Coordinates of C-alpha atoms in Angstrom, one line a residue:
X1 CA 226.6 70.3 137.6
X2 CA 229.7 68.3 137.4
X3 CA 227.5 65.1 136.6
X4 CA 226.2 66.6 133.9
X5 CA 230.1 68.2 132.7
X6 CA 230.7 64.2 132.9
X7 CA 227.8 62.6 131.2
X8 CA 228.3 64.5 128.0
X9 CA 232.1 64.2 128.3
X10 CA 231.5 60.0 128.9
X11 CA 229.7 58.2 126.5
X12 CA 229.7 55.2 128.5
X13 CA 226.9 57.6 130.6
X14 CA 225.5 59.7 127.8
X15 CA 224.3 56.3 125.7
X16 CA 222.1 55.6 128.4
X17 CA 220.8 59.4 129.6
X18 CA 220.1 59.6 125.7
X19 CA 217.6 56.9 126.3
X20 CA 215.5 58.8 128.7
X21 CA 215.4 61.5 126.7
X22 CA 214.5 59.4 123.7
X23 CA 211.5 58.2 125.7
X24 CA 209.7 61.8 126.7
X25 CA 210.5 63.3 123.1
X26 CA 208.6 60.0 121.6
X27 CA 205.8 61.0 124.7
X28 CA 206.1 64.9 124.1
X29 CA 205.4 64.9 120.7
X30 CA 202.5 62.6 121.2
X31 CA 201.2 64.8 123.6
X32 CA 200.5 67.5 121.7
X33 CA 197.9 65.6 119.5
X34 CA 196.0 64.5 121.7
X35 CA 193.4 67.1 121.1
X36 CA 193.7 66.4 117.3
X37 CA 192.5 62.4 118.4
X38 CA 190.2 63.7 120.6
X39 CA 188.7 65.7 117.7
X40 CA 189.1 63.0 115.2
X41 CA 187.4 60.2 117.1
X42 CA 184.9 62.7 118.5
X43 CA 185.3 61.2 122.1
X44 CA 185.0 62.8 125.7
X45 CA 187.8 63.2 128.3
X46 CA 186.5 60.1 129.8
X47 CA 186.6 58.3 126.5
X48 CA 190.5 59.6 126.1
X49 CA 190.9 58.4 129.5
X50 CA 189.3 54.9 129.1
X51 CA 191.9 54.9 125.5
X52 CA 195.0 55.9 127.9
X53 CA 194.3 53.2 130.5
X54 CA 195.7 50.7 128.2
X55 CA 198.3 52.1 128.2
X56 CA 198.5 51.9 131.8
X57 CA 196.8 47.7 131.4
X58 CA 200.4 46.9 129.0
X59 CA 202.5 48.3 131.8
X60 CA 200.8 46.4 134.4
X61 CA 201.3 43.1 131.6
X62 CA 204.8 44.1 131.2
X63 CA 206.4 44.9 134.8
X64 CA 206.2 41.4 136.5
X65 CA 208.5 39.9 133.4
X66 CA 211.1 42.5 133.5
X67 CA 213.6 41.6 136.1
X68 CA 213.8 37.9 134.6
X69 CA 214.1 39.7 131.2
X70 CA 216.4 41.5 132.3
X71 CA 218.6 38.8 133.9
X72 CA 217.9 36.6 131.4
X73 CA 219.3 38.5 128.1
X74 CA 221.1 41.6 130.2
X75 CA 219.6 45.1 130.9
X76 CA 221.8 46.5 128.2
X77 CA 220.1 44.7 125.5
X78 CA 216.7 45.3 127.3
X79 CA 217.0 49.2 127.0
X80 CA 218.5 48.7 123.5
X81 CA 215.6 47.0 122.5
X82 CA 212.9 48.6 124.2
X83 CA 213.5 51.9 123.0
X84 CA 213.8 50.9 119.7
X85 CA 210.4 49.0 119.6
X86 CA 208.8 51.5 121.6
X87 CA 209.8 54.3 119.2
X88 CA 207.8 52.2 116.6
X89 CA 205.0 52.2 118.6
X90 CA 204.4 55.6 119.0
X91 CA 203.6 55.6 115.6
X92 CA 199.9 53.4 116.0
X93 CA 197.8 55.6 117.9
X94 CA 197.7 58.4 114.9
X95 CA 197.5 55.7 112.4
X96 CA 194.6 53.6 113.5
X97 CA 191.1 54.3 111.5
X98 CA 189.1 53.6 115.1
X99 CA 188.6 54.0 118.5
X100 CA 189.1 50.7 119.6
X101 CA 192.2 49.7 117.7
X102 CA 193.8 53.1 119.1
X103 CA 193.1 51.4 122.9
X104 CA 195.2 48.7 121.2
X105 CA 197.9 50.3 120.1
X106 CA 198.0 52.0 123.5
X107 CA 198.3 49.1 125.2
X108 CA 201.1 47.9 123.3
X109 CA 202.7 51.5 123.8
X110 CA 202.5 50.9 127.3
X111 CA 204.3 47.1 127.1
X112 CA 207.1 48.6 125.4
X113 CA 207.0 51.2 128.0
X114 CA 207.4 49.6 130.9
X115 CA 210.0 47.4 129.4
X116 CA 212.0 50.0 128.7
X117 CA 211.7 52.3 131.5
X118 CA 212.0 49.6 133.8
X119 CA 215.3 48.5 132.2
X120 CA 217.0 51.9 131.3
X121 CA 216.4 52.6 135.5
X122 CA 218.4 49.4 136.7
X123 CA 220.9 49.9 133.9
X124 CA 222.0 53.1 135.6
X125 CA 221.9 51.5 138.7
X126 CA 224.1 49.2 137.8
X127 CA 226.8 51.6 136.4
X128 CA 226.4 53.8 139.2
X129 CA 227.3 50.8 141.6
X130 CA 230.0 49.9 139.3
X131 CA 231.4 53.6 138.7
X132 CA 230.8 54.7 142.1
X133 CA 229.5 57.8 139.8
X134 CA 225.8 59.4 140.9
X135 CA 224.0 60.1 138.0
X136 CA 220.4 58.9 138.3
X137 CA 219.1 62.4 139.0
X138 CA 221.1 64.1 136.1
X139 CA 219.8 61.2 133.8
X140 CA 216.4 62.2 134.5
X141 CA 217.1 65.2 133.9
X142 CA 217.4 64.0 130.5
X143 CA 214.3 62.7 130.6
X144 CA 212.6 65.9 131.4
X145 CA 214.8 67.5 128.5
X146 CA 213.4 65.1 125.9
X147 CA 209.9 66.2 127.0
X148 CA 211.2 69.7 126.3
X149 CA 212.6 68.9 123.0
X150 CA 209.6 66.9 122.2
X151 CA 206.5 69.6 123.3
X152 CA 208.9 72.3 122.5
X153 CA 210.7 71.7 119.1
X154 CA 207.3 69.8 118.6
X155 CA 204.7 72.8 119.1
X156 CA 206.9 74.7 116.0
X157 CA 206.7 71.5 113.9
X158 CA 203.3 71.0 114.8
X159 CA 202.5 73.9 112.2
X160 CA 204.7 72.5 109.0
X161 CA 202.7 69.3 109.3
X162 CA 199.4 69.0 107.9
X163 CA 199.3 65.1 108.9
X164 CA 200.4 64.5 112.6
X165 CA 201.6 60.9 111.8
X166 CA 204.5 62.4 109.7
X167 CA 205.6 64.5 112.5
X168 CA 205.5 61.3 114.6
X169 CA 207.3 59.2 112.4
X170 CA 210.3 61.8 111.7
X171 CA 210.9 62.2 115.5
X172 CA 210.4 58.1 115.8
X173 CA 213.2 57.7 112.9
X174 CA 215.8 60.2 114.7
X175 CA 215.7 58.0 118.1
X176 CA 215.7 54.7 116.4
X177 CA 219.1 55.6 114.4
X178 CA 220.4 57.4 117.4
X179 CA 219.7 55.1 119.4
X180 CA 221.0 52.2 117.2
X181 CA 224.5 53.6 117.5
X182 CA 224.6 54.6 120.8
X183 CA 223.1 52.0 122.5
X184 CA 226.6 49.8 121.3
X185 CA 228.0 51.3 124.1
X186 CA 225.7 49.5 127.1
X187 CA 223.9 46.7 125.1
X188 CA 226.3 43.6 126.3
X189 CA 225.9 45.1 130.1
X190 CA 223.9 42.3 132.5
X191 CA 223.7 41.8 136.1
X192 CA 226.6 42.1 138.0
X193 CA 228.0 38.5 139.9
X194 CA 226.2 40.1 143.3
X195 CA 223.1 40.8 141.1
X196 CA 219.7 39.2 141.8
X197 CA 219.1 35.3 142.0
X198 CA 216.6 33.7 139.9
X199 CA 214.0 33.8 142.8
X200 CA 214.3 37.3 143.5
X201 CA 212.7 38.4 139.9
X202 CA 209.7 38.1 141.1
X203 CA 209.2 42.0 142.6
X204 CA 205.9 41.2 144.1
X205 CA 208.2 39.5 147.1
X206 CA 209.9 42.8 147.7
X207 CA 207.3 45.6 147.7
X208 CA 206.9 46.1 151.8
X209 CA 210.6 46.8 152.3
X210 CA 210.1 50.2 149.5
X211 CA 206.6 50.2 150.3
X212 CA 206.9 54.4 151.1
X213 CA 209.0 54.7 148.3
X214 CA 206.8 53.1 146.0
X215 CA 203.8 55.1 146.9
X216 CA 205.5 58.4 146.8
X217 CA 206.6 57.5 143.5
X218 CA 203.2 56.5 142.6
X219 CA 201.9 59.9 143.7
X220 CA 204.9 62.0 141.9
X221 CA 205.0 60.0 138.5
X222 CA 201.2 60.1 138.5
X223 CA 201.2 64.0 138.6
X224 CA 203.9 64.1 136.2
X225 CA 202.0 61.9 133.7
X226 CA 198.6 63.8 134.2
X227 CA 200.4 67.3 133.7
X228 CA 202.4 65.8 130.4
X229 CA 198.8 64.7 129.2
X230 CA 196.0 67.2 130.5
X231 CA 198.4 70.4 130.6
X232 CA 197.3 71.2 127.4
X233 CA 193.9 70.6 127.7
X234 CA 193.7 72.7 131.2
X235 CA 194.9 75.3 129.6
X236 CA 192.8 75.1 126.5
X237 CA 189.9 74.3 127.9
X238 CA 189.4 76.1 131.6
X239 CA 192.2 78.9 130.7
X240 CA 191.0 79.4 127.5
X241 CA 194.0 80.0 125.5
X242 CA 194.5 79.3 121.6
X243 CA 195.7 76.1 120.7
X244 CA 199.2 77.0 119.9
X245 CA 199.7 78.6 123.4
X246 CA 198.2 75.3 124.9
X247 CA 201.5 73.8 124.6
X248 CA 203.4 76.3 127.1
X249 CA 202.7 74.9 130.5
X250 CA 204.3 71.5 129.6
X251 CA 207.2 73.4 128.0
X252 CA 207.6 75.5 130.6
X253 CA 207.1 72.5 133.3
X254 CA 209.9 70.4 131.4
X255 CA 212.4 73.2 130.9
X256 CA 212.4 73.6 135.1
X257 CA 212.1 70.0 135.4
X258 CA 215.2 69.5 133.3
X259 CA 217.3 72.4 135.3
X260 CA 216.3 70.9 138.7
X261 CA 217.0 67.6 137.6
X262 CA 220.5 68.9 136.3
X263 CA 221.1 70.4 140.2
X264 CA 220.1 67.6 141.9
X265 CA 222.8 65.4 142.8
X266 CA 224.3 68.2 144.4
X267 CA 221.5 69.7 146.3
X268 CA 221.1 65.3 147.9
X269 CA 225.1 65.8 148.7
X270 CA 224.5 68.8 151.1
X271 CA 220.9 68.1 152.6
X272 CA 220.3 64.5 151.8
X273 CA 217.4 62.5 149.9
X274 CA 215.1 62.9 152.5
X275 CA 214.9 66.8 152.9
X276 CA 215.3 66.7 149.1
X277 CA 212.2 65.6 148.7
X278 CA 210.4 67.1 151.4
X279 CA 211.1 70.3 150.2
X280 CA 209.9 69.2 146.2
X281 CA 206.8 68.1 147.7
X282 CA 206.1 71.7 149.4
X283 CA 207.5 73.8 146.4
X284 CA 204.8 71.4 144.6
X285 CA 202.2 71.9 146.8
X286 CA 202.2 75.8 145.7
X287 CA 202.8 75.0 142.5
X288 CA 199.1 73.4 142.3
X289 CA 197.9 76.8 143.8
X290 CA 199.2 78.9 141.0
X291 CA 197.9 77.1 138.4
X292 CA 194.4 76.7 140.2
X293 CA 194.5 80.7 139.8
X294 CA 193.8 79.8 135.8
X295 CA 195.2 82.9 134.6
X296 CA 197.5 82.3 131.8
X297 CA 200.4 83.6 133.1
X298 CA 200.2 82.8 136.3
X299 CA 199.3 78.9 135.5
X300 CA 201.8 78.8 133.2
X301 CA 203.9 79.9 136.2
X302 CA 202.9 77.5 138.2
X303 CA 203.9 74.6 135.6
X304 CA 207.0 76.2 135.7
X305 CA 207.0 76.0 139.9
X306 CA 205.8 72.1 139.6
X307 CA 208.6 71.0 137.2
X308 CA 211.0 72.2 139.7
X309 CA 209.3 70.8 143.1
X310 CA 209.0 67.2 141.5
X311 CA 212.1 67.1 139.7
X312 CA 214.4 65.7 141.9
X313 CA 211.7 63.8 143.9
X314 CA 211.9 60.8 141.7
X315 CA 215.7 60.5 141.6
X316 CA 215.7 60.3 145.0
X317 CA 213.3 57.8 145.8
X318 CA 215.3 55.8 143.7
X319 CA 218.8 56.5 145.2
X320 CA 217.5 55.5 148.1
X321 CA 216.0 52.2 146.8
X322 CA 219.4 51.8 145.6
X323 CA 221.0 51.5 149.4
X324 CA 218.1 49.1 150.8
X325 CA 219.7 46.4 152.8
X326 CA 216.9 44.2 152.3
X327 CA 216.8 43.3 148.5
X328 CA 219.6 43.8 145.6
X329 CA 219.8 47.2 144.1
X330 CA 218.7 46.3 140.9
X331 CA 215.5 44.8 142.2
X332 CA 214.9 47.6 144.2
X333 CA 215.3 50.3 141.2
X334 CA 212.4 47.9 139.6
X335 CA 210.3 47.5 142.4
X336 CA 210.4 51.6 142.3
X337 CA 210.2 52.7 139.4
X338 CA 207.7 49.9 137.8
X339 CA 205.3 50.8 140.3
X340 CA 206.0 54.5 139.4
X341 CA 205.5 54.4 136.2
X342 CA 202.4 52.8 136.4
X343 CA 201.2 55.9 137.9
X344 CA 202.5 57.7 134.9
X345 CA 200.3 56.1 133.0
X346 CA 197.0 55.6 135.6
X347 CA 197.4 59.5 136.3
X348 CA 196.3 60.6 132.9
X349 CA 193.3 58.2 133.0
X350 CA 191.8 59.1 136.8
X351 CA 191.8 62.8 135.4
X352 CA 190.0 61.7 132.1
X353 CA 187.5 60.3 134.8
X354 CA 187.8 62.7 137.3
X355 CA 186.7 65.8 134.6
X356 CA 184.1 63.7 133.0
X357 CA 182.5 63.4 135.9
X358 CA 183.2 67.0 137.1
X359 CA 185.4 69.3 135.2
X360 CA 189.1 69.3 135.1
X361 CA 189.2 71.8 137.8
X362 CA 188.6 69.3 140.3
X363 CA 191.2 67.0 138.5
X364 CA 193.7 69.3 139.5
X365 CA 192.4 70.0 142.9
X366 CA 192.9 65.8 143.4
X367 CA 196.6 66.1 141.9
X368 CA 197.4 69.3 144.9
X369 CA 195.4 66.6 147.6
X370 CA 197.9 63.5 146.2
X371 CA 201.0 65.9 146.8
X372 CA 199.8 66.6 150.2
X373 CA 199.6 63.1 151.1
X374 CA 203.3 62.3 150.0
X375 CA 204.5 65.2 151.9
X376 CA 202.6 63.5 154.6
X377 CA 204.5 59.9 154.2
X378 CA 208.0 61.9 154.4
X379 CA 207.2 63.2 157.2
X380 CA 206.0 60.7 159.2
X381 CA 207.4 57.4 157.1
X382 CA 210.7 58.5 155.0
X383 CA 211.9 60.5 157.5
X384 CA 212.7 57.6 160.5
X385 CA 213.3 55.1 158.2
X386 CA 216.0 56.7 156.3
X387 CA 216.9 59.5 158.5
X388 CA 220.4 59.6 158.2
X389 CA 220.1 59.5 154.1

């Protein structure tokens, strides 16, 4: 916890965690719509899942450009600016009249997405390296808070508005002007002299050395994604629960996500990154079972179970991206965490799929089969290559 005693006592740290909370309250409180679009479109799972692949299309647009971005005008200005754009764009998809101009203003959702989560990572990379301070895991913790504050907060608002695009645009209007002020304190930071060259922007050149790590970070933001998205709709749906208490298992999921997230940097100092996530990985593996059970509390329980088995999974896959000797750590952390985040975003649209074609049952089933297969790659992958981490 003494990251977390110094993040809110540092601004130079807090400016930047505040980001990654920004991002998950902006995605939290769209979440909870997304039965309301479904409704007001009269679309299918799959047809929610064909809108949220564009989402996924504008990260995979947006990834390739952001290390040169981000050498070019500084990561600082990068998260400034992405957060603040994407906090705008949040706004389209309950304002369009039609279906196909809300798969638009998805896909610019997702642009702004990846620009910004791609940036906001290597910024804290950069101030960890400089600070010789860990706190990547705490500052996801933050993340997970803003999805908290953002389903939680959200699911009591969610009642004193009748039109969801004011609730939207009140939470959009507290992160731009918080952001705005805050982000003073990291906007002018860029690359450090020992930063990347011009030639290493290009992160398709540097996949093979994080190949694992990308792929268990695939797997983990994927299930994170398709839980922030189809919770609700699991719970509504196959659960049957009223569509107030649809909300919980993402509340619930955040609120241990957060906590673990918050214990993290000290759980990697005594049994390293590798363990760290072994042991997510099983505790999510569990997880899965419980909610399979679809009881309400016990599903719910098992949100709760999953928030805490992933939370400090993606942290640590990129502190150790961070000490690869083969590429900068900056390129690293957006190697990582671009590839990721794109499974944020496909996650949500394979289960669209998945339940169309069978029922969102089976989604869930392929979400406990993915976790299997990244416990597998620690085991047998993470494991020797970073063994002593």
């Amino acid at each position: 916890m003494k990251s977390l005693q110094h993040i809110f006592s540092n601004i130079r740290y807090f400016a930047p965690a505040w980001v990654f909370t920004s991002i998950n309250i902006l995605i939290g409180t769209w979440i909870l719509y997304l039965p309301h679009v479904k409704m007001k479109f009269d679309i299918t799972d799959a047809e929610i899942g064909m809108a949220l692949f564009f989402t996924a299309c504008g990260l995979v647009v947006s990834i390739p450009f952001v290390p040169a971005i981000n050498k070019k005008i500084g990561i600082g200005r990068c998260t400034q600016v992405g957060i603040l754009l994407l906090a705008i764009s949040f706004n389209l998809p309950l304002l369009v009249p039609n279906y196909y101009m809300l798969c638009g203003s998805l896909l610019l959702t997702g642009i702004f997405s990846g620009f910004t989560s791609t940036s906001m990572n290597a910024l804290v990379s950069v101030i960890e390296k400089e600070d010789r301070f860990n706190f990547m895991s705490a500052a996801h913790g933050f993340f997970s808070l803003g999805g908290f504050i953002g389903a939680g907060l959200g699911s009591f608002l969610i009642i004193q508005f009748t039109n969801p695009s004011h609730h939207m645009l009140l939470m959009s209007f507290i992160i731009i002007v918080s952001n705005f002020f805050l982000s003073k304190k990291y906007c002018e930071m860029k690359e450090t002299e020992q930063g990347t060259s011009k030639e290493d922007t290009n992160i398709f050149k540097h996949i093979k050395p994080v190949f694992g790590l990308c792929i268990i970070a695939f797997i983990i933001l994927f299930n994170e994604g398709a839980v922030e998205h189809w919770s609700n709709l699991y719970l509504f749906d196959i659960v049957k629960v009223t569509e107030s208490q649809a909300g919980f298992g993402f509340v619930i999921f955040s609120l241990t996500m957060t906590l673990g997230r918050f214990l993290g940097d000290g759980i990697s100092e005594k049994i390293g990154s590798v363990k760290s996530i072994g042991i997510g990985c099983v505790i999510a593996i569990i997880a899965y079972i419980l909610i399979l059970f679809s009881d309400f509390y016990i599903s719910v329980l098992g949100f709760g179970v999953l928030g805490l088995g992933t939370s400090v999974i993606i942290p640590e896959l990129y502190r150790l991206a961070s000490k690869s000797k083969e590429m900068n750590t900056s390129v690293a952390i957006s190697v990582v965490s671009g590839i990721g985040f794109l499974g944020f975003l496909v996650g949500p649209v394979l289960l669209g799929l998945i339940s169309s074609w069978s029922n969102l049952v089976m989604s869930y089933v392929f979400l406990l089969a993915l976790l299997v297969l990244a416990l597998g790659l620690v085991i047998f992958r993470l494991s020797r290559k970073y063994s002593s981490n």
